[in-house]
Coordinates of C-alpha atoms in Angstrom, one line a residue:
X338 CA 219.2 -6.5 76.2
X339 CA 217.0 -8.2 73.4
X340 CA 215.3 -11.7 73.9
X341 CA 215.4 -13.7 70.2
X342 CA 211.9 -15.8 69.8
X343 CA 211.5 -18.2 67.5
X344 CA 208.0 -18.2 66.3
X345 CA 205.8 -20.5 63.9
X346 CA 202.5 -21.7 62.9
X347 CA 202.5 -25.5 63.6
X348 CA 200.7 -28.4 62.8
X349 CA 200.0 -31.4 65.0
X350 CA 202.7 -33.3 64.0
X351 CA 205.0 -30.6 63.9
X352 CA 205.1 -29.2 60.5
X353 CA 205.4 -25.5 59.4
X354 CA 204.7 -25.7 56.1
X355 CA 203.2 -22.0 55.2
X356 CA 201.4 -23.2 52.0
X357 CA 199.5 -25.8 53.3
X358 CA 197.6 -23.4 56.2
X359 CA 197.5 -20.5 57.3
X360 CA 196.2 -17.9 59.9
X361 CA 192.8 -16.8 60.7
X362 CA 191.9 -12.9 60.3
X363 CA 192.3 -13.1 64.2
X364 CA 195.8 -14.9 64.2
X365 CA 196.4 -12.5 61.4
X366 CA 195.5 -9.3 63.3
X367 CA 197.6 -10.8 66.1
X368 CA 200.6 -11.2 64.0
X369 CA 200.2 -7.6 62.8
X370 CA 200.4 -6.4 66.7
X371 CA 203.7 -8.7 67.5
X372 CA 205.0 -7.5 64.1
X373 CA 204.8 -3.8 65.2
X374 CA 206.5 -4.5 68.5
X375 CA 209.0 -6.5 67.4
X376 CA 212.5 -4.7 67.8
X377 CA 213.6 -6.8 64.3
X378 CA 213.5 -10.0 62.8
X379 CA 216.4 -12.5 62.0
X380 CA 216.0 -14.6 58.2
X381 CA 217.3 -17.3 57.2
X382 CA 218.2 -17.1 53.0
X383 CA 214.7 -19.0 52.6
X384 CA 212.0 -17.1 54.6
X385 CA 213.6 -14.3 53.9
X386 CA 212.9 -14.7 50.1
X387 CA 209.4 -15.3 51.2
X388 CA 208.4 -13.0 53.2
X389 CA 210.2 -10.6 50.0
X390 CA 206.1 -10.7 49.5
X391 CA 205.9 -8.2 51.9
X392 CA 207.9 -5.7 50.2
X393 CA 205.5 -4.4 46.9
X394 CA 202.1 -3.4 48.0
X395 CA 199.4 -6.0 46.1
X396 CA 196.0 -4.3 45.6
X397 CA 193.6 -7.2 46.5
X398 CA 195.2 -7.1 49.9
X399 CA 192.7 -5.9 52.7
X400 CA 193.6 -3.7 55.5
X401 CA 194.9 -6.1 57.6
X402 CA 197.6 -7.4 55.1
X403 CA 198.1 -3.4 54.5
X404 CA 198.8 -2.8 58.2
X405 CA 201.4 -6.0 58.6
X406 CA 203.2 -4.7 55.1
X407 CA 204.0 -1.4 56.6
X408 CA 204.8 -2.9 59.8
X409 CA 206.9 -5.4 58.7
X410 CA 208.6 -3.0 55.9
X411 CA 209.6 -0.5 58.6
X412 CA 211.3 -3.6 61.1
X413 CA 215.1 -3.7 60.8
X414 CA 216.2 -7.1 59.4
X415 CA 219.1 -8.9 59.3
X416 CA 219.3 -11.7 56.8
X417 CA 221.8 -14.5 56.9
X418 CA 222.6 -16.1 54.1
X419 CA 226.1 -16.7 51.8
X420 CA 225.0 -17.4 48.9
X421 CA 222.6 -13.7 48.5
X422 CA 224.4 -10.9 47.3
X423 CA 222.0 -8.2 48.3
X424 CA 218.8 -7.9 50.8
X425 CA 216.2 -5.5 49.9
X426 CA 215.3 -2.0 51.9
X427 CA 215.6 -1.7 55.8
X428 CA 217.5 -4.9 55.9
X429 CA 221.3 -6.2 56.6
X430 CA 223.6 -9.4 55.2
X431 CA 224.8 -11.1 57.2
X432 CA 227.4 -13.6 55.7
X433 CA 229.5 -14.5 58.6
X434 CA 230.2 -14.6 61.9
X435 CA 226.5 -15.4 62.6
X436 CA 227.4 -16.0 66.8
X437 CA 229.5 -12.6 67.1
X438 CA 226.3 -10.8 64.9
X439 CA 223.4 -12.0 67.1
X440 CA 225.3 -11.6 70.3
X441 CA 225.8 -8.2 69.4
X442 CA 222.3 -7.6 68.2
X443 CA 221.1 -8.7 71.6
X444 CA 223.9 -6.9 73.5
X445 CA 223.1 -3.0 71.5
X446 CA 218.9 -3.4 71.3
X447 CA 216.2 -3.8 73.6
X448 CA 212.8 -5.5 72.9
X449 CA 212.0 -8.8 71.2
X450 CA 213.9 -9.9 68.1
X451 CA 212.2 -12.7 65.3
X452 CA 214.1 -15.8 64.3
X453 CA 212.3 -16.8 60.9
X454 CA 213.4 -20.3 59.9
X455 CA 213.7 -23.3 61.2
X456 CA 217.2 -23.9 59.9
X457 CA 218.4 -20.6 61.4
X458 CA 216.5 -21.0 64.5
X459 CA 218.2 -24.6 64.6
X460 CA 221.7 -23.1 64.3
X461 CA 221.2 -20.5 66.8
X462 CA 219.8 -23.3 69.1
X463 CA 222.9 -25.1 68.9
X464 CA 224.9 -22.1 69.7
X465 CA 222.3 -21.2 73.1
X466 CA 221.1 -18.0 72.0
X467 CA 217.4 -18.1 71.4
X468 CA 215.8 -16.9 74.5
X469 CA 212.1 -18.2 73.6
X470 CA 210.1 -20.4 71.5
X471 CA 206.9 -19.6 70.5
X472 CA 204.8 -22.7 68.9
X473 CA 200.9 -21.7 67.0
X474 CA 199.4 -24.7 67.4
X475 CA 196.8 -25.6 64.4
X476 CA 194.4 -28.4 64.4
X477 CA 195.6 -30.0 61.1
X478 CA 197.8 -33.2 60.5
X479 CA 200.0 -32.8 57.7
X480 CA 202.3 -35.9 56.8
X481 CA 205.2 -34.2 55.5
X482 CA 207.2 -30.9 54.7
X483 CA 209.2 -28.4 57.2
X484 CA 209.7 -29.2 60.5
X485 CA 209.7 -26.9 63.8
X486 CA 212.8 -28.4 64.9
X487 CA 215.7 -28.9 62.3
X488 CA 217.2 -30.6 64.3
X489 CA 217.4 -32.6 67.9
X490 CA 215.3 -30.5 70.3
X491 CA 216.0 -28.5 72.9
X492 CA 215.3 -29.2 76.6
X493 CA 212.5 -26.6 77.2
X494 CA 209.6 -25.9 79.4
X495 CA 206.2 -24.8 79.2
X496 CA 205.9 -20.9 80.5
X497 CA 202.5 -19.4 79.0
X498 CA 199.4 -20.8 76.6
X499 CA 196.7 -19.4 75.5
X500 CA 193.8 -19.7 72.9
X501 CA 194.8 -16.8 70.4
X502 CA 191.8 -17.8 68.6
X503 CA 189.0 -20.9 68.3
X504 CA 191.1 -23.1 66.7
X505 CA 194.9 -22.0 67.7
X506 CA 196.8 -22.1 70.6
X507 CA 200.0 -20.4 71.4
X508 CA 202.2 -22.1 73.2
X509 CA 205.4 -20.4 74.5
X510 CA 208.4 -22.5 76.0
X511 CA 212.3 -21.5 77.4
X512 CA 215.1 -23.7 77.6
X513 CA 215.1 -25.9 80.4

C-alpha cells in the first residue's frame, strides 16, 4: 500500500511561496533523490501548471536541474483539477471522485506518493488520507503569500528531523 506525503519548502511563518526562495544545490540534489523514488505525485490545477516547467528541457539548466527533469518527467501523475481539459505526458485527470481516486491509488501501488499543493493537500486532509507531512524549514520571514496549511491544522506529531543542509531542516510529522 502507498503512503501520500505532503511536502514543501517553508518559511518561518509558514509560507510556501516558491518565488520568494528557493532550495540550495544540496536541497536541490536531495529533491532530485526523493523525486526518483517517488512512486508518483498528486497536483492540484496550480502546481501542476508550475511544475509544467519541468516538461521542455531549458539549456542554461545545469545537471542537477537535468537529472530532476528526467526524473520528474518519467513519475506518473495524477492531476486534479475541473476546470483543465488536458494534462500533458505521463500524467492523468482527475475531475471527480477525488476520495474513490486516491484511495485507489494507495490501495493498487506501493512506495511514497507526492501531494503538491496546499489546497489539494488541505482537501485530502479533511478527508484522512495523507499519511505524512513533510515541512523544509527555511530561515526566512516572509509576511504574506501561500500558506502550508489551507486550512485548520491537523493534530500531528513530530516523527523525524534532520538538517538536510546548513540552513534547512526537514521536519516530518503524522497525524496524531
Amino acid at each position: 500500500m502507498a503512503k501520500l506525503v505532503f511536502g514543501m519548502n517553508q518559511s518561518l511563518d509558514g509560507y510556501v511561496d516558491h518565488m520568494a526562495f528557493g532550495p540550495s544545490p544540496t536541497l536541490f540534489r536531495h529533491f532530485v533523490e526523493s523525486t526518483r523514488g517517488q512512486a508518483g505525485s498528486v497536483y492540484g490545477r496550480q502546481m501542476y501548471e508550475v511544475m509544467r516547467y519541468w516538461d521542455d528541457d531549458h539549456p542554461e539548466w545545469n545537471a542537477d536541474e537535468r537529472d530532476f527533469a528526467a526524473a520528474w518527467r518519467i513519475q506518473p501523475k495524477w492531476v486534479v483539477s475541473r476546470s483543465l481539459k488536458s494534462v500533458g505526458p505521463n500524467a492523468r485527470l482527475v475531475e471527480d471522485d477525488l476520495e474513490g481516486t486516491i484511495r485507489t491509488l494507495k490501495a493498487e501501488r506501493d512506495g511514497e506518493i507526492e501531494v503538491a499543493g496546499p489546497d489539494l493537500a488541505q482537501s485530502l486532509t479533511d478527508l484522512g488520507l495523507i499519511d505524512e507531512y513533510i515541512i523544509y524549514l527555511h530561515p526566512v520571514v516572509l509576511g504574506q503569500g501561500k500558506s502550508y496549511f489551507a486550512g485548520p491544522r491537523p493534530r500531528l506529531r513530530l516523527m523525524a528531523n534532520d538538517k538536510i543542509d546548513e540552513d534547512v531542516i526537514r521536519l516530518v510529522y503524522v497525524p496524531a
